[in-house]
Amino acid sequence: MTPPAPPLLEVRGCSRWYGPVIALNSMNLALGPGLTALVGPNGAGKSTLLRLLTGEIRPSAGRVLVLGEDPWNNPGLFRRVGYCPEQDALYEEMDAPGFVSYMMRLRGFDPAAARTRSEAALAACGLPAEAWGRKVGGYSKGMRQRVRIAQAVAHDPEVLFLDEPLTGLDPVGRRELRTLFRSLAERGTSILLSSHVLHEVEATTDRILLLHRSRLLAEGTVQEIRDLLDEHPRSVEVSCDRPRDLARSLLAHAAVEGVRVAGDGTIVVQSRDPAALYPAIVRTVVEEGHAVTRMESPDDDLEAVFRYLVRG
Amino acid sequence: MTPSPLPPPLPPGERPEAPTVAEGAGQILVRQLAASLRGKRFLVTCALAGLAPLLSLLVRDPDPVVLERLVVLLLLPFLLPLVAVSLGSGLLYDEAEEGTLTFLFATPVSKSAVVLGKWAAALVSGWAVGFVSLGLTFAFSATPLEDLGPFVRASWLAVLLGFPAYLGVFTLLGTLFRRGFLAGLIYAYGYELVVWVFPGSAKRLSLGYFLRSLLEPHAPDKEPFEGAFYLQPPDPEGVCIIVLLSVALLGLAISLAIVPRKEFRARNVQG
């Protein structure tokens, strides 16, 4: 039997202190291929984790492995790894193709290949060709971000680390880059992307790692994590023509823990058994002939899950 | 706007090998040189190094001792370390503060190659400043160079060996300390001057002593060296050359050994 493939990224009992400040606390993690988001508020430890994974800093305790290798002082690993750091820094005196080509040359590409791949990466990241001749020092924040991402993807990395990659971009730019990240993931690149903007993450991927106060709070899909939170009843909002009648009928079901009339023809149904709740609502609506205009669970979004976890 | 396609995937086995130390350092050297020649710090350094030629031009005294003083008391102990500390003390921390070092350390180029490339760039630009400054100081002087005899050759040799020696020290200080510039200034204008007034062989603990030892035997007038060799005569030229070269190489070698073991991050990074 073939042994299971080792994880692409592995963090074992890893902690990191900056003097007396704990930036990352006893983290254990194993990630396979695909697009995963690292989510948490500012200061949660996301950037520290990425710095550990890219060998920029060393763990104070524990171990970090990327593609089976320790990234600390291991430059050879960066033939296969791309990194877009959070800091808004570039060589201001260079133009965009010059900067990305320079990074490609440092990755061992010959001048022609470096130039060709740099231009392709810049185009894929949506930097307008008209801007290529200008120094990056004169670029807007969004354009600079596209250049930083281009240098991280141009060498076709197997693993890509992106620290707050959508910062400074307008909504159109964010959408374009989210599409780019998904395309890269589909083609086999493993991506770990950090963000503190939850709705942005939800629009990018549903595989998440939730970090809070230097600890890993949860990992999995939003749905999986939500399902683990048994102590928090799931809320479902239903807007219909006769809310009080519907509320009364639903209270008779064992799956329903409580119903609250919220006004505007909306009721909020609470349950600890969502698998039974949804069929119960649908059955009641159909049997009693309610005209439902809206039904959704505000608890299923990442924001709510995060709120629960942090509160807990 | 419709996004363009991604760069094509690299076929298996076609991923380029990591650059060798020499190749990586060469790439770093070329960019660093281009950047530093346009940088504000380099321009300020050039302006300060221009002080010796400017004084030479203003004084225009044919007495050889005037030119000797400019070289022995201004250019070598004051301006040369200033150029070296300015170019050498922030090789890594400057970029760490700016945030661009992260890019370099996220490539297959080793940290040692990064330091080597930056050090070589500092050496080339520092030599250029030192030699131009010395050359112009001689050129603007009213003293006929033949009156100075072998002192001229010794001065060129002092810049040739003195700059890398200072650069080695300041590269090491800049690798050890985040405030390498300050540490360098303390070394150049504190420690070296204190050692200057010490009598006896303690003088050998400064670079200035060996630079003056290169010049003193060839100086037509010994007045600028007054007190420099009290109870400790100048060492022979060969010894000076070996010591200065050793300091340059040792400073670089220790820095190259330290850098892979050290974290370089911006001051405010703790996220």
Coordinates of C-alpha atoms in Angstrom, one line a residue:
Chain A
M1 CA 0.0 0.0 0.0
T2 CA 1.3 3.5 -0.8
P3 CA 1.9 5.5 2.3
P4 CA -0.1 8.7 2.5
A5 CA 1.6 11.8 1.1
P6 CA 3.2 13.9 3.8
P7 CA 1.6 17.3 4.4
L8 CA 3.0 20.2 2.4
L9 CA 3.1 22.4 5.4
E10 CA 3.6 21.1 8.9
V11 CA 3.8 23.0 12.2
R12 CA 4.6 20.9 15.3
G13 CA 4.2 22.4 18.8
C14 CA 5.5 25.7 17.5
S15 CA 5.8 28.8 19.6
R16 CA 7.4 32.1 19.0
W17 CA 8.2 34.9 21.4
Y18 CA 9.4 38.4 20.7
G19 CA 11.0 39.1 24.1
P20 CA 8.1 38.9 26.6
V21 CA 5.4 38.9 23.9
I22 CA 4.0 35.6 22.7
A23 CA 3.3 35.9 19.0
L24 CA 2.4 32.2 18.4
N25 CA 1.5 29.7 21.1
S26 CA 2.0 25.9 20.8
M27 CA 0.6 25.6 17.3
N28 CA 0.1 22.3 15.6
L29 CA -0.9 22.3 12.0
A30 CA -0.7 20.1 8.8
L31 CA -1.9 21.4 5.5
G32 CA -2.2 19.7 2.2
P33 CA -2.8 21.1 -1.3
G34 CA -5.3 23.7 -2.2
L35 CA -6.2 27.3 -1.1
T36 CA -6.3 27.8 2.6
A37 CA -7.0 31.1 4.4
L38 CA -5.4 32.2 7.6
V39 CA -7.9 34.3 9.4
G40 CA -7.7 36.4 12.5
P41 CA -7.7 39.9 13.8
N42 CA -4.6 42.1 13.6
G43 CA -2.0 40.8 16.0
A44 CA -3.4 37.3 16.1
G45 CA -0.1 35.8 14.9
K46 CA -0.9 35.3 11.2
S47 CA 2.2 37.2 10.0
T48 CA 4.4 35.5 12.5
L49 CA 3.2 32.1 11.3
L50 CA 4.0 33.1 7.7
R51 CA 7.4 34.4 8.7
L52 CA 8.1 31.1 10.4
L53 CA 6.9 29.2 7.3
T54 CA 9.1 31.3 5.0
G55 CA 12.2 31.0 7.3
E56 CA 12.3 34.7 8.0
I57 CA 12.3 33.9 11.7
R58 CA 13.0 30.8 13.8
P59 CA 10.5 29.1 16.1
S60 CA 11.3 29.7 19.8
A61 CA 10.0 26.1 20.4
G62 CA 8.7 23.4 18.1
R63 CA 9.3 22.8 14.4
V64 CA 8.1 24.0 11.0
L65 CA 8.3 22.1 7.8
V66 CA 7.6 23.2 4.3
L67 CA 7.6 20.6 1.6
G68 CA 9.2 18.3 4.2
E69 CA 12.1 20.7 4.8
D70 CA 12.9 23.2 7.6
P71 CA 12.6 26.6 5.9
W72 CA 15.1 28.3 8.3
N73 CA 18.3 29.1 6.5
N74 CA 17.3 26.9 3.6
P75 CA 17.4 29.1 0.5
G76 CA 17.2 26.1 -1.9
L77 CA 13.6 25.7 -0.8
F78 CA 12.6 29.0 -2.3
R79 CA 13.0 27.5 -5.8
R80 CA 9.7 25.9 -5.1
V81 CA 8.1 28.5 -2.7
G82 CA 6.7 32.0 -3.4
Y83 CA 6.1 34.7 -0.8
C84 CA 4.3 37.9 -0.9
P85 CA 5.1 39.8 2.4
E86 CA 2.6 42.2 4.0
Q87 CA 4.9 45.2 4.1
D88 CA 4.5 47.8 1.3
A89 CA 8.1 47.6 0.2
L90 CA 9.7 47.5 -3.2
Y91 CA 12.9 48.7 -4.8
E92 CA 11.4 52.1 -5.6
E93 CA 14.0 53.0 -8.3
M94 CA 13.1 49.9 -10.5
D95 CA 10.2 49.5 -12.9
A96 CA 7.8 46.6 -12.4
P97 CA 9.2 44.2 -15.0
G98 CA 12.8 45.1 -13.9
F99 CA 11.9 44.2 -10.3
V100 CA 10.1 41.0 -11.0
S101 CA 12.9 39.9 -13.5
Y102 CA 15.5 40.7 -10.9
M103 CA 13.7 38.4 -8.4
M104 CA 13.5 35.7 -11.2
R105 CA 17.2 36.0 -11.9
L106 CA 17.9 35.5 -8.2
R107 CA 15.8 32.3 -8.6
G108 CA 18.1 31.1 -11.3
F109 CA 16.1 31.9 -14.4
D110 CA 18.1 33.1 -17.4
P111 CA 17.5 36.8 -18.5
A112 CA 15.1 35.9 -21.4
A113 CA 13.0 33.5 -19.3
A114 CA 13.0 35.9 -16.4
R115 CA 11.7 38.7 -18.5
T116 CA 9.1 36.6 -20.3
R117 CA 7.7 35.1 -17.1
S118 CA 7.8 38.4 -15.3
E119 CA 5.7 40.1 -17.9
A120 CA 3.3 37.2 -18.0
A121 CA 3.0 37.3 -14.2
L122 CA 2.5 41.1 -14.2
A123 CA -0.2 40.8 -16.8
A124 CA -1.9 38.0 -14.9
C125 CA -1.9 40.1 -11.8
G126 CA -3.6 42.9 -13.7
L127 CA -0.9 45.5 -13.8
P128 CA -1.6 47.6 -16.9
A129 CA 1.2 47.4 -19.5
E130 CA 1.2 51.2 -19.8
A131 CA 2.5 51.3 -16.2
W132 CA 5.4 48.9 -16.8
G133 CA 7.8 51.6 -17.9
R134 CA 7.3 53.7 -14.8
K135 CA 9.3 53.4 -11.5
V136 CA 7.3 51.5 -8.9
G137 CA 8.0 54.4 -6.5
G138 CA 5.3 56.3 -8.4
Y139 CA 2.7 53.4 -8.3
S140 CA -0.5 53.4 -6.3
K141 CA -0.9 51.0 -3.4
G142 CA -2.9 48.6 -5.4
M143 CA -0.4 48.6 -8.3
R144 CA 2.4 47.9 -5.9
Q145 CA 0.5 45.1 -4.4
R146 CA 0.1 43.5 -7.8
V147 CA 3.8 43.8 -8.4
R148 CA 4.5 42.0 -5.1
I149 CA 2.1 39.2 -5.9
A150 CA 3.6 38.9 -9.5
Q151 CA 7.1 38.4 -8.1
A152 CA 5.7 35.6 -5.8
V153 CA 3.9 33.7 -8.6
A154 CA 6.2 34.2 -11.6
H155 CA 8.4 31.2 -10.9
D156 CA 5.4 28.8 -10.7
P157 CA 5.9 28.0 -7.0
E158 CA 4.6 24.7 -5.6
V159 CA 3.7 26.5 -2.3
L160 CA 2.7 30.1 -2.2
F161 CA 2.4 32.3 0.9
L162 CA 0.4 35.5 0.7
D163 CA 0.3 37.9 3.6
E164 CA -2.7 40.1 3.4
P165 CA -2.5 40.1 -0.4
L166 CA -5.7 42.0 -1.1
T167 CA -4.7 45.1 1.0
G168 CA -4.9 48.3 -1.0
L169 CA -6.8 46.9 -3.9
D170 CA -10.2 48.2 -5.1
P171 CA -13.1 45.8 -5.3
V172 CA -12.5 44.9 -8.9
G173 CA -8.8 44.3 -8.3
R174 CA -9.7 42.0 -5.3
R175 CA -12.1 40.0 -7.4
E176 CA -9.4 39.6 -10.2
L177 CA -6.8 38.5 -7.7
R178 CA -9.2 36.1 -6.0
T179 CA -9.8 34.5 -9.4
L180 CA -6.1 34.4 -9.9
F181 CA -5.5 32.6 -6.6
R182 CA -8.2 30.1 -7.3
S183 CA -6.7 29.4 -10.8
L184 CA -3.3 28.9 -9.2
A185 CA -4.8 26.5 -6.7
E186 CA -6.7 24.6 -9.4
R187 CA -3.5 24.1 -11.3
G188 CA -1.8 22.6 -8.2
T189 CA -0.2 25.4 -6.3
S190 CA -0.8 25.1 -2.5
I191 CA -1.7 28.6 -1.2
L192 CA -1.8 29.9 2.3
L193 CA -3.3 33.3 2.4
S194 CA -3.7 35.5 5.4
S195 CA -6.4 38.1 5.9
H196 CA -8.2 39.9 8.7
V197 CA -11.1 40.7 6.5
L198 CA -13.5 37.8 6.9
H199 CA -15.9 38.5 4.1
E200 CA -12.9 38.7 1.7
V201 CA -11.8 35.3 2.9
E202 CA -15.2 33.8 2.4
A203 CA -15.3 35.0 -1.1
T204 CA -11.9 33.4 -1.8
T205 CA -12.0 29.9 -0.1
D206 CA -13.9 28.0 2.5
R207 CA -10.9 26.3 3.9
I208 CA -9.7 28.3 6.9
L209 CA -7.5 28.4 9.8
L210 CA -8.8 30.7 12.6
L211 CA -6.1 32.4 14.7
H212 CA -6.8 34.4 17.7
R213 CA -4.5 35.7 20.4
S214 CA -1.5 33.7 19.1
R215 CA -3.5 30.4 19.1
L216 CA -5.1 28.3 16.4
L217 CA -8.8 28.4 17.4
A218 CA -10.1 26.1 14.6
E219 CA -9.5 24.7 11.2
G220 CA -11.6 23.3 8.5
T221 CA -14.4 24.7 6.3
V222 CA -16.7 27.4 7.7
Q223 CA -19.5 24.8 7.8
E224 CA -17.3 22.2 9.6
I225 CA -16.2 24.7 12.2
R226 CA -19.8 25.9 12.7
D227 CA -21.0 22.3 13.2
L228 CA -18.5 21.9 16.0
L229 CA -20.0 24.7 17.9
D230 CA -22.8 22.7 19.5
E231 CA -23.2 24.9 22.4
H232 CA -24.3 27.8 20.2
P233 CA -27.8 27.2 18.7
R234 CA -28.0 27.7 15.0
S235 CA -30.3 30.6 14.0
V236 CA -32.4 30.6 10.8
E237 CA -34.2 33.7 9.7
V238 CA -37.5 33.2 7.8
S239 CA -39.5 36.0 6.3
C240 CA -43.1 35.1 5.4
D241 CA -46.7 36.4 5.2
R242 CA -47.9 35.0 8.6
P243 CA -44.9 34.9 10.9
R244 CA -46.7 34.3 14.1
D245 CA -48.6 31.2 12.7
L246 CA -45.4 29.8 11.4
A247 CA -43.6 30.4 14.7
R248 CA -46.4 28.6 16.6
S249 CA -46.2 25.6 14.3
L250 CA -42.4 25.3 14.5
L251 CA -42.4 25.4 18.2
A252 CA -44.1 22.0 18.1
H253 CA -41.0 20.4 16.5
A254 CA -38.4 18.7 18.7
A255 CA -35.6 20.2 16.6
V256 CA -36.7 23.7 17.4
E257 CA -35.3 25.2 20.6
G258 CA -36.9 28.6 20.4
V259 CA -38.6 31.1 18.0
R260 CA -38.5 34.8 18.2
V261 CA -40.6 37.2 16.1
A262 CA -38.2 39.9 14.8
G263 CA -40.7 42.2 13.1
D264 CA -41.0 43.0 9.4
G265 CA -42.5 39.6 8.9
T266 CA -39.4 37.8 10.0
I267 CA -39.0 35.1 12.6
V268 CA -35.7 33.8 14.0
V269 CA -35.7 30.0 14.7
Q270 CA -33.1 28.5 16.9
S271 CA -31.9 24.9 17.0
R272 CA -29.0 22.7 18.0
D273 CA -29.9 20.2 15.3
P274 CA -29.6 22.0 12.0
A275 CA -29.9 18.7 10.1
A276 CA -33.4 18.2 11.4
L277 CA -34.4 21.9 11.5
Y278 CA -34.3 22.7 7.8
P279 CA -36.6 19.8 6.7
A280 CA -38.9 20.7 9.6
I281 CA -39.2 24.3 8.4
V282 CA -39.7 23.3 4.7
R283 CA -42.4 20.7 5.7
T284 CA -44.3 23.2 7.8
V285 CA -44.2 25.9 5.2
V286 CA -45.5 23.5 2.5
E287 CA -48.2 21.9 4.7
E288 CA -49.6 25.2 6.0
G289 CA -49.1 27.1 2.7
H290 CA -46.9 30.0 4.0
A291 CA -45.6 32.5 1.4
V292 CA -41.9 32.6 2.3
T293 CA -39.9 35.4 0.8
R294 CA -36.5 34.7 2.5
M295 CA -34.8 32.1 4.5
E296 CA -31.1 32.3 5.6
S297 CA -28.9 31.5 8.4
P298 CA -26.8 34.5 9.6
D299 CA -24.8 32.1 11.7
D300 CA -23.3 30.3 8.7
D301 CA -21.0 33.2 7.7
L302 CA -17.4 33.3 8.9
E303 CA -18.0 36.5 10.8
A304 CA -20.5 34.8 13.1
V305 CA -18.4 31.7 13.5
F306 CA -15.4 33.9 14.4
R307 CA -17.6 35.8 16.9
Y308 CA -18.7 32.7 18.6
L309 CA -15.2 31.3 18.9
V310 CA -13.6 34.4 20.2
R311 CA -16.5 34.9 22.7
G312 CA -16.1 31.3 23.8
Chain B
M1 CA -10.4 44.1 -17.6
T2 CA -10.0 40.4 -18.4
P3 CA -7.0 39.0 -16.5
S4 CA -4.3 37.5 -18.7
P5 CA -3.2 33.9 -18.4
L6 CA -0.7 32.9 -15.8
P7 CA 2.9 32.2 -16.7
P8 CA 3.0 28.6 -18.0
P9 CA 3.7 25.9 -15.4
L10 CA 7.3 24.7 -15.4
P11 CA 7.6 21.2 -16.8
P12 CA 8.8 18.7 -14.3
G13 CA 12.6 18.8 -13.9
E14 CA 12.8 22.2 -15.7
R15 CA 12.9 24.3 -12.6
P16 CA 16.2 26.2 -12.7
E17 CA 18.9 25.3 -10.2
A18 CA 19.6 27.8 -7.4
P19 CA 22.2 30.4 -8.4
T20 CA 25.7 29.7 -7.0
V21 CA 27.1 32.0 -4.4
A22 CA 29.1 33.9 -7.0
E23 CA 26.1 34.2 -9.4
G24 CA 23.8 35.4 -6.6
A25 CA 26.3 37.8 -5.2
G26 CA 26.9 39.1 -8.7
Q27 CA 23.2 39.8 -9.2
I28 CA 23.0 41.6 -5.9
L29 CA 26.2 43.6 -6.6
V30 CA 24.9 45.0 -9.9
R31 CA 21.6 46.1 -8.5
Q32 CA 23.1 47.4 -5.2
L33 CA 25.7 49.4 -7.1
A34 CA 23.1 50.9 -9.4
A35 CA 20.8 51.7 -6.5
S36 CA 23.5 53.1 -4.2
L37 CA 25.1 55.3 -6.9
R38 CA 21.7 57.1 -7.1
G39 CA 21.0 57.0 -3.4
K40 CA 20.9 60.1 -1.1
R41 CA 23.4 58.5 1.3
F42 CA 26.0 58.1 -1.5
L43 CA 25.6 61.7 -2.6
V44 CA 26.0 62.9 1.0
T45 CA 29.1 60.7 1.3
C46 CA 30.5 62.1 -1.9
A47 CA 29.9 65.7 -0.7
L48 CA 31.7 64.9 2.6
A49 CA 34.6 63.2 0.8
G50 CA 34.8 66.3 -1.3
L51 CA 36.0 68.2 1.7
A52 CA 39.7 67.3 1.2
P53 CA 39.8 68.3 -2.4
L54 CA 37.9 71.5 -1.6
L55 CA 40.4 72.5 1.1
S56 CA 43.3 71.6 -1.2
L57 CA 41.8 73.9 -3.8
L58 CA 41.2 76.7 -1.3
V59 CA 44.5 76.6 0.5
R60 CA 46.8 76.1 -2.6
D61 CA 50.0 76.3 -0.5
P62 CA 53.0 74.7 -2.2
D63 CA 54.4 73.5 1.1
P64 CA 54.2 69.7 1.0
V65 CA 53.2 69.6 4.7
V66 CA 49.8 71.1 3.9
L67 CA 49.0 68.3 1.5
E68 CA 50.4 65.8 4.0
R69 CA 48.1 67.1 6.7
L70 CA 45.1 66.8 4.4
V71 CA 45.9 63.2 3.7
V72 CA 47.2 62.1 7.2
L73 CA 44.9 64.2 9.4
L74 CA 41.7 64.6 7.4
L75 CA 41.3 62.1 4.6
L76 CA 42.5 58.9 6.2
P77 CA 41.4 59.1 9.8
F78 CA 38.2 61.1 9.2
L79 CA 36.8 60.9 5.7
L80 CA 37.7 57.3 4.8
P81 CA 36.0 55.8 7.9
L82 CA 33.0 58.1 7.3
V83 CA 32.6 56.8 3.8
A84 CA 33.0 53.2 5.1
V85 CA 30.6 53.6 7.9
S86 CA 28.1 55.2 5.7
L87 CA 28.3 52.4 3.0
G88 CA 29.0 49.4 5.2
S89 CA 27.1 49.7 8.5
G90 CA 23.6 49.2 7.2
L91 CA 24.1 46.5 4.6
L92 CA 21.3 44.4 5.9
Y93 CA 19.4 46.3 8.6
D94 CA 18.7 49.2 6.2
E95 CA 16.9 46.8 3.9
A96 CA 15.3 45.0 6.8
E97 CA 13.8 48.3 8.0
E98 CA 12.6 49.1 4.5
G99 CA 11.1 45.7 4.2
T100 CA 12.9 44.7 1.0
L101 CA 15.3 42.3 2.6
T102 CA 12.3 39.8 2.9
F103 CA 12.3 39.5 -0.9
L104 CA 16.0 38.7 -1.1
F105 CA 15.8 36.1 1.7
A106 CA 12.8 34.5 0.0
T107 CA 14.9 33.5 -3.0
P108 CA 17.3 30.6 -3.4
V109 CA 20.3 32.9 -3.0
S110 CA 22.0 32.3 0.3
K111 CA 22.1 35.0 3.0
S112 CA 25.9 34.9 2.7
A113 CA 25.7 35.6 -1.0
V114 CA 23.4 38.6 -0.3
V115 CA 26.0 40.0 2.2
L116 CA 28.8 39.3 -0.2
G117 CA 27.1 41.1 -3.1
K118 CA 26.3 44.1 -0.9
W119 CA 29.7 44.2 0.6
A120 CA 31.3 44.1 -2.9
A121 CA 29.0 46.9 -4.0
A122 CA 30.0 49.0 -1.0
L123 CA 33.7 48.2 -1.7
V124 CA 33.5 49.3 -5.3
S125 CA 31.6 52.5 -4.6
G126 CA 33.8 53.3 -1.5
W127 CA 37.0 52.8 -3.4
A128 CA 35.6 55.1 -6.2
V129 CA 34.9 57.8 -3.7
G130 CA 38.2 57.4 -1.8
F131 CA 40.3 57.4 -5.0
V132 CA 38.5 60.3 -6.6
S133 CA 38.8 62.3 -3.4
L134 CA 42.5 61.5 -3.0
G135 CA 43.2 62.1 -6.7
L136 CA 41.4 65.5 -6.7
T137 CA 43.2 66.5 -3.4
F138 CA 46.5 65.9 -5.2
A139 CA 45.3 67.5 -8.4
F140 CA 44.0 70.7 -6.8
S141 CA 47.1 71.1 -4.6
A142 CA 49.8 73.7 -5.4
T143 CA 52.4 71.3 -4.3
P144 CA 54.3 69.6 -7.1
L145 CA 53.8 65.9 -6.6
E146 CA 57.5 65.2 -7.2
D147 CA 58.1 67.1 -4.0
L148 CA 56.1 64.4 -2.1
G149 CA 58.0 61.5 -3.7
P150 CA 56.9 58.0 -2.6
F151 CA 54.3 59.6 -0.2
V152 CA 51.9 59.7 -3.2
R153 CA 52.2 56.0 -3.8
A154 CA 51.8 55.3 -0.1
S155 CA 48.7 57.4 0.0
W156 CA 47.1 55.4 -2.8
L157 CA 48.0 52.2 -1.0
A158 CA 46.5 53.5 2.2
V159 CA 43.2 54.2 0.5
L160 CA 43.3 50.8 -1.4
L161 CA 43.8 48.9 1.9
G162 CA 42.3 51.2 4.4
F163 CA 38.8 51.4 3.0
P164 CA 38.3 47.6 2.9
A165 CA 39.7 47.3 6.4
Y166 CA 37.2 49.9 7.7
L167 CA 34.5 48.4 5.7
G168 CA 35.2 45.0 7.2
V169 CA 34.9 46.4 10.7
F170 CA 31.7 48.3 9.9
T171 CA 30.1 45.4 8.1
L172 CA 30.7 43.3 11.2
L173 CA 29.2 46.0 13.5
G174 CA 26.3 46.4 11.1
T175 CA 25.7 42.7 11.2
L176 CA 25.9 42.5 15.0
F177 CA 23.9 45.7 15.9
R178 CA 20.7 47.1 14.5
R179 CA 22.3 50.6 15.1
G180 CA 25.4 49.7 13.2
F181 CA 25.9 53.2 12.0
L182 CA 26.1 54.6 15.5
A183 CA 28.4 51.8 16.6
G184 CA 30.6 52.6 13.6
L185 CA 30.7 56.3 14.4
I186 CA 31.7 55.4 18.0
Y187 CA 34.4 53.1 16.7
A188 CA 35.8 55.6 14.2
Y189 CA 35.6 58.8 16.1
G190 CA 35.7 57.5 19.7
Y191 CA 37.8 54.3 20.0
E192 CA 40.3 55.1 17.2
L193 CA 41.0 58.6 18.6
V194 CA 41.4 57.3 22.1
V195 CA 43.9 54.6 21.0
W196 CA 45.7 57.4 19.0
V197 CA 46.7 59.1 22.2
F198 CA 47.7 55.9 24.0
P199 CA 51.5 55.4 24.1
G200 CA 53.2 52.2 23.1
S201 CA 51.9 49.1 21.4
A202 CA 48.3 49.8 22.4
K203 CA 48.3 51.9 19.2
R204 CA 48.4 48.7 17.2
L205 CA 44.8 48.1 18.3
S206 CA 43.6 50.7 15.8
L207 CA 43.5 50.7 12.0
G208 CA 44.7 54.3 12.0
Y209 CA 48.0 53.2 13.4
F210 CA 48.7 50.9 10.4
L211 CA 47.5 53.5 7.9
R212 CA 49.9 56.1 9.3
S213 CA 52.6 53.4 9.4
L214 CA 52.2 53.1 5.7
L215 CA 52.7 56.8 5.2
E216 CA 55.2 58.0 7.8
P217 CA 58.4 56.5 6.4
H218 CA 57.7 58.2 3.0
A219 CA 56.5 61.6 4.3
P220 CA 58.9 64.5 3.5
D221 CA 57.8 66.3 6.7
K222 CA 57.0 64.3 9.9
E223 CA 55.0 67.1 11.5
P224 CA 51.5 65.6 10.8
F225 CA 52.6 62.4 12.6
E226 CA 53.5 64.1 15.8
G227 CA 52.6 61.8 18.8
A228 CA 51.3 59.1 16.5
F229 CA 54.3 56.8 17.1
Y230 CA 55.1 57.8 20.7
L231 CA 56.9 54.7 22.2
Q232 CA 55.8 52.7 19.2
P233 CA 57.6 53.2 15.9
P234 CA 55.8 52.5 12.7
D235 CA 55.5 48.9 11.6
P236 CA 57.1 47.8 8.3
E237 CA 54.9 48.2 5.2
G238 CA 54.5 44.4 4.8
V239 CA 53.1 44.0 8.2
C240 CA 50.7 46.9 7.7
I241 CA 49.5 45.4 4.4
I242 CA 48.9 42.0 6.0
V243 CA 47.1 43.5 9.0
L244 CA 44.8 45.7 7.0
L245 CA 44.0 42.9 4.5
S246 CA 43.4 40.5 7.4
V247 CA 41.0 42.9 9.2
A248 CA 39.1 43.4 5.9
L249 CA 38.7 39.7 5.3
L250 CA 38.1 38.7 8.9
G251 CA 35.4 41.3 9.3
L252 CA 33.7 40.0 6.2
A253 CA 34.2 36.4 7.1
I254 CA 32.7 36.8 10.6
S255 CA 29.8 38.7 9.1
L256 CA 29.2 35.9 6.6
A257 CA 29.3 33.4 9.4
I258 CA 26.9 35.4 11.6
V259 CA 24.3 36.3 9.0
P260 CA 22.8 32.9 8.4
R261 CA 22.2 32.5 12.2
K262 CA 20.6 35.8 12.7
E263 CA 17.1 37.2 12.1
F264 CA 16.7 40.4 10.3
R265 CA 13.3 42.0 10.7
A266 CA 12.0 45.5 10.8
R267 CA 11.8 47.0 14.3
N268 CA 8.0 47.2 14.4
V269 CA 7.3 43.7 13.2
Q270 CA 5.6 41.5 15.8
G271 CA 2.2 40.6 14.1

